[in-house]
Coordinates of C-alpha atoms in Angstrom, one line a residue:
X670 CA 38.6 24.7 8.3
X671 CA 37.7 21.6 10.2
X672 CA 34.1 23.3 11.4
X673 CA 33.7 24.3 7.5
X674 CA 34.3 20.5 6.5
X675 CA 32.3 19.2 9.2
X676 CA 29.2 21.1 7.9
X677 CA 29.7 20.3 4.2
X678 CA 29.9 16.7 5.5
X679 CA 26.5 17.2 7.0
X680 CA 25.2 18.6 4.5
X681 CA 26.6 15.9 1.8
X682 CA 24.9 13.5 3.5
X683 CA 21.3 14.8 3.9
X684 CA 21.5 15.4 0.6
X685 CA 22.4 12.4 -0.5
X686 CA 19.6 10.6 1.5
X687 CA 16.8 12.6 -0.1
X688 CA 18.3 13.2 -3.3
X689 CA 19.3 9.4 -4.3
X690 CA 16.0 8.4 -3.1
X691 CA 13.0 7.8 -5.8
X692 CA 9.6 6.7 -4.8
X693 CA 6.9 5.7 -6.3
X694 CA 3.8 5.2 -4.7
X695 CA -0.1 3.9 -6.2
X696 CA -3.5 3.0 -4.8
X697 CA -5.4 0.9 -7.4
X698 CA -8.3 -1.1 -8.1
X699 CA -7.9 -4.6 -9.9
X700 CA -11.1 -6.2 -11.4
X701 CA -11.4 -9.9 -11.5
X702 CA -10.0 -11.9 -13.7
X703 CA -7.6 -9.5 -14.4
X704 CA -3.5 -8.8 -14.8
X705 CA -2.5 -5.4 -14.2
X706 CA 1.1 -4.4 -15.2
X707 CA 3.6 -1.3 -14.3
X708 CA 7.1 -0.2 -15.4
X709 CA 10.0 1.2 -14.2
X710 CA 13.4 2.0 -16.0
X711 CA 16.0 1.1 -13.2
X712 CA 19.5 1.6 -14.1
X713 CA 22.0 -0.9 -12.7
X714 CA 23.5 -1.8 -9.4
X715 CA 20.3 0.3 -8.2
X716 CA 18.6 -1.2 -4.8
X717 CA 14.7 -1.5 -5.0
X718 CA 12.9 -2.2 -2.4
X719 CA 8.9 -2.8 -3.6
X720 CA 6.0 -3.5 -1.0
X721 CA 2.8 -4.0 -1.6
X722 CA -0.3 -5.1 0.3
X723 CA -4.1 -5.6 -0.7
X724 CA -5.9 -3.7 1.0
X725 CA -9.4 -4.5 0.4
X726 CA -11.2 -7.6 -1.4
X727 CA -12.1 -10.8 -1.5
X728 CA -9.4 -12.8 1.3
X729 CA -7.1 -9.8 0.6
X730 CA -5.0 -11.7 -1.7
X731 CA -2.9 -11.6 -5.2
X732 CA -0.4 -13.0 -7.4
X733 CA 2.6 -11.2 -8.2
X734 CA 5.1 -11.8 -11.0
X735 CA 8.7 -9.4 -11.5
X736 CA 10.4 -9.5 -14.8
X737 CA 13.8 -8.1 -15.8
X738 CA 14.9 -6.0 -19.2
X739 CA 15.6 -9.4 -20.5
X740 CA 12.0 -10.8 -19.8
X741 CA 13.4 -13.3 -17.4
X742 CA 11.5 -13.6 -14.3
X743 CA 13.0 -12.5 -11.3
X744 CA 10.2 -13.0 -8.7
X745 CA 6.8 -14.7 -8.5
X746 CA 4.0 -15.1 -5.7
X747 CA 1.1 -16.1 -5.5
X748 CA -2.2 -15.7 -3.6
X749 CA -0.1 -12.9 -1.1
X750 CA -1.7 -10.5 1.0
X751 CA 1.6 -8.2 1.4
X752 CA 5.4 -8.8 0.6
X753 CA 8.4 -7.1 0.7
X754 CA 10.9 -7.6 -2.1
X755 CA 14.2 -5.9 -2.2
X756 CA 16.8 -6.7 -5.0
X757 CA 19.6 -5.3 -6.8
X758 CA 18.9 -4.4 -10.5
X759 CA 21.4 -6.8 -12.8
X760 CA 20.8 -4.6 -15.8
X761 CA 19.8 -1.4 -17.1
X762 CA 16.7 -1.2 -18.5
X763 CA 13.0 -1.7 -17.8
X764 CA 11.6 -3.5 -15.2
X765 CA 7.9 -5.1 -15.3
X766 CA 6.0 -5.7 -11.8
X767 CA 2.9 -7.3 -12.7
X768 CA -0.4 -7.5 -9.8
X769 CA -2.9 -10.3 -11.0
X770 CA -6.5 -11.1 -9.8
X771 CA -7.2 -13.9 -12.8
X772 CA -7.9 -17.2 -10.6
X773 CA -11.0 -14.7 -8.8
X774 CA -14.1 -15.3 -10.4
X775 CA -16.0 -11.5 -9.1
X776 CA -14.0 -10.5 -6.3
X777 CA -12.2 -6.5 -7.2
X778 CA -9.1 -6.0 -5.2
X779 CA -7.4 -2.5 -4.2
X780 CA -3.7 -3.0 -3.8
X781 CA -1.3 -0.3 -2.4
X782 CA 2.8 -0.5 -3.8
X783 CA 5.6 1.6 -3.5
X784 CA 8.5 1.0 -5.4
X785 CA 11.8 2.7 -3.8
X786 CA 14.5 2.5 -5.7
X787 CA 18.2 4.1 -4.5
X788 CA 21.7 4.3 -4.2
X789 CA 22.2 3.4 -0.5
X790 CA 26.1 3.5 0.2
X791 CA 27.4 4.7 3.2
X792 CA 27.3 8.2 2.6
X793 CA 31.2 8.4 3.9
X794 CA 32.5 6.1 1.7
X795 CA 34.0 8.1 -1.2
X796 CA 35.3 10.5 1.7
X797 CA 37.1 8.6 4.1
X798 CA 39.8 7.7 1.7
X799 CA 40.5 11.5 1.4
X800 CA 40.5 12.2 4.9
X801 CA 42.8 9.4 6.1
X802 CA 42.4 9.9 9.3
X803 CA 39.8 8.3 11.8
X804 CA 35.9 9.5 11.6
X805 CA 35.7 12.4 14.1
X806 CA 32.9 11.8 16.7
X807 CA 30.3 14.4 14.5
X808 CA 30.9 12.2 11.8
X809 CA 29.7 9.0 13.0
X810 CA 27.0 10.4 14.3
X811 CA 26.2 11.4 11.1
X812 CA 26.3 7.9 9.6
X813 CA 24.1 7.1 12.8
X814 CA 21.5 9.5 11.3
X815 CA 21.7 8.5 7.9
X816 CA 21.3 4.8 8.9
X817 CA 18.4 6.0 11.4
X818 CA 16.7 7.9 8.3
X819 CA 16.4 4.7 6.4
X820 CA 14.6 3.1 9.3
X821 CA 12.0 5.7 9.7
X822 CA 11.0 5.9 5.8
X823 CA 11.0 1.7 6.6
X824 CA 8.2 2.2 9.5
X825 CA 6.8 4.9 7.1
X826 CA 5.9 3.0 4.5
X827 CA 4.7 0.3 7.0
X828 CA 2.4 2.6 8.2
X829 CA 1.0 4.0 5.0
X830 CA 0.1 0.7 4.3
X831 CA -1.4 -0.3 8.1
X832 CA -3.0 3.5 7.2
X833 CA -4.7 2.8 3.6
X834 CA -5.7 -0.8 5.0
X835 CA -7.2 0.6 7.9
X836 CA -9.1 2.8 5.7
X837 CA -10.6 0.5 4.2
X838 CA -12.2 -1.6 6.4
X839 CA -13.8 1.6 7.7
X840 CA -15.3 2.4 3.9
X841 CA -17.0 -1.0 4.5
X842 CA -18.4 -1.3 7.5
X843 CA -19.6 2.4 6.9
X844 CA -21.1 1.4 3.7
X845 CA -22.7 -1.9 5.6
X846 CA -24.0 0.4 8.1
X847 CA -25.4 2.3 5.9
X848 CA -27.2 -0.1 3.7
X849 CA -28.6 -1.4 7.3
X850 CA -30.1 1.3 8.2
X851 CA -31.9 2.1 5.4
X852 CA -33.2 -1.9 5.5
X853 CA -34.2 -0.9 9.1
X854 CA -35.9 2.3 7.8
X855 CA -37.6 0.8 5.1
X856 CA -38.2 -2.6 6.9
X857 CA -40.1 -0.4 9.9
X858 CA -42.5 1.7 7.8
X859 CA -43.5 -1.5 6.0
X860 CA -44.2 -3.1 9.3
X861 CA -46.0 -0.2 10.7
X862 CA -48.2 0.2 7.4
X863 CA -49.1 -3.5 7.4
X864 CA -50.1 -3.1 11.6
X865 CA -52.1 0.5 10.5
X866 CA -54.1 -1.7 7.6
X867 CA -54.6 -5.1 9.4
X868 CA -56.2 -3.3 12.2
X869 CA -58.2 -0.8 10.2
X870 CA -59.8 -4.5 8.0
X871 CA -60.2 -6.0 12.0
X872 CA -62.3 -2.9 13.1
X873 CA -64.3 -2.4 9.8
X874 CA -65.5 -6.3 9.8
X875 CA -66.2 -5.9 13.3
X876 CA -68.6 -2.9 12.3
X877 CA -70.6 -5.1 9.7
X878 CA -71.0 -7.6 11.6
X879 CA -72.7 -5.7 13.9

């Protein structure tokens, strides 16, 4: 009977980490001179967590404004390359996140977010009053995994962004290089024609002189 709790226990708890858990995740551009707003209904008591991080423009920097259901601002930052912003929903309702580009005069930005949004309680909690009895050994361990899976979607999301960033900057300089090369290209045969014709006048003014 113990053996049969202990694996419901385990199971309870990996399914509450990937159940309770609700992601969401965008890549997009934002023109100049331009706000760009998203939503999310968020129910209350519900812990966010939103990063974002521009990933290619300009000085790789935006303004960022969070409203409540209410319309009150919660959060506001400007000219940021990346943040992190976790907070604990007040209210039920719908939440506004708002990326702005307005004080650039021609610079587009691409800006990478997630928005995680979940019920993070010990996964025990509801259970140890029931068992009344100290957490056995496989237990804890469990609440070291749990705790240990939050970490690694942490240095996920860290990554995805060091990831899309990274990307990036190689789009660029591949598209620089590019464009070079063709300058070269074209910037060679020019030259070469210009040698081929200057030498071919030389040579035939030589001949009439003569």
């Amino acid at each position: 009977e113990s053996l049969y709790k202990s694996l419901l226990l385990i199971f309870l708890v990996l399914f509450a980490d990937f159940s309770d858990v609700q992601c969401t995740e965008l890549t997009f551009e934002l023109p100049d001179k331009v706000e760009q707003c998203f939503y999310e209904d968020i129910k209350k008591d519900t812990k966010c967590i939103l990063d974002f991080q521009v990933i290619w423009g300009g000085n790789y920097d935006v303004d960022l404004v969070m409203r409540g259901p209410d319309g009150k601002e919660l959060y506001r930052t400007d000219r940021k390359k990346y943040d992190t912003i976790e907070f604990t929903a007040h209210a039920d309702g719908e939440y506004e996140f708002c990326f702005s580009n307005q004080f650039s005069s021609f610079t587009h930005k691409k800006i990478y977010f997630d928005l995680i949004t979940s019920d993070d309680d010990p996964p025990l909690t509801e259970n140890i009053a029931q068992h009344q009895v100290a957490l056995t050994q496989l237990e804890t361990s469990i609440v070291k995994i749990h705790e240990g899976l939050k970490v690694v979607r942490d240095y996920q999301t860290h990554h995805r962004l060091r990831e899309a960033q990274g990307k990036a900057d190689a789009q660029y300089l591949n598209h620089r290089v590019q464009y070079w090369s063709i300058y070269e290209t074209i910037l060679f045969v020019v030259v070469g024609f210009s040698q081929v014709f200057i030498l071919r006048r030389f040579f035939a003014q030589k001949r009439s002189k003569i």
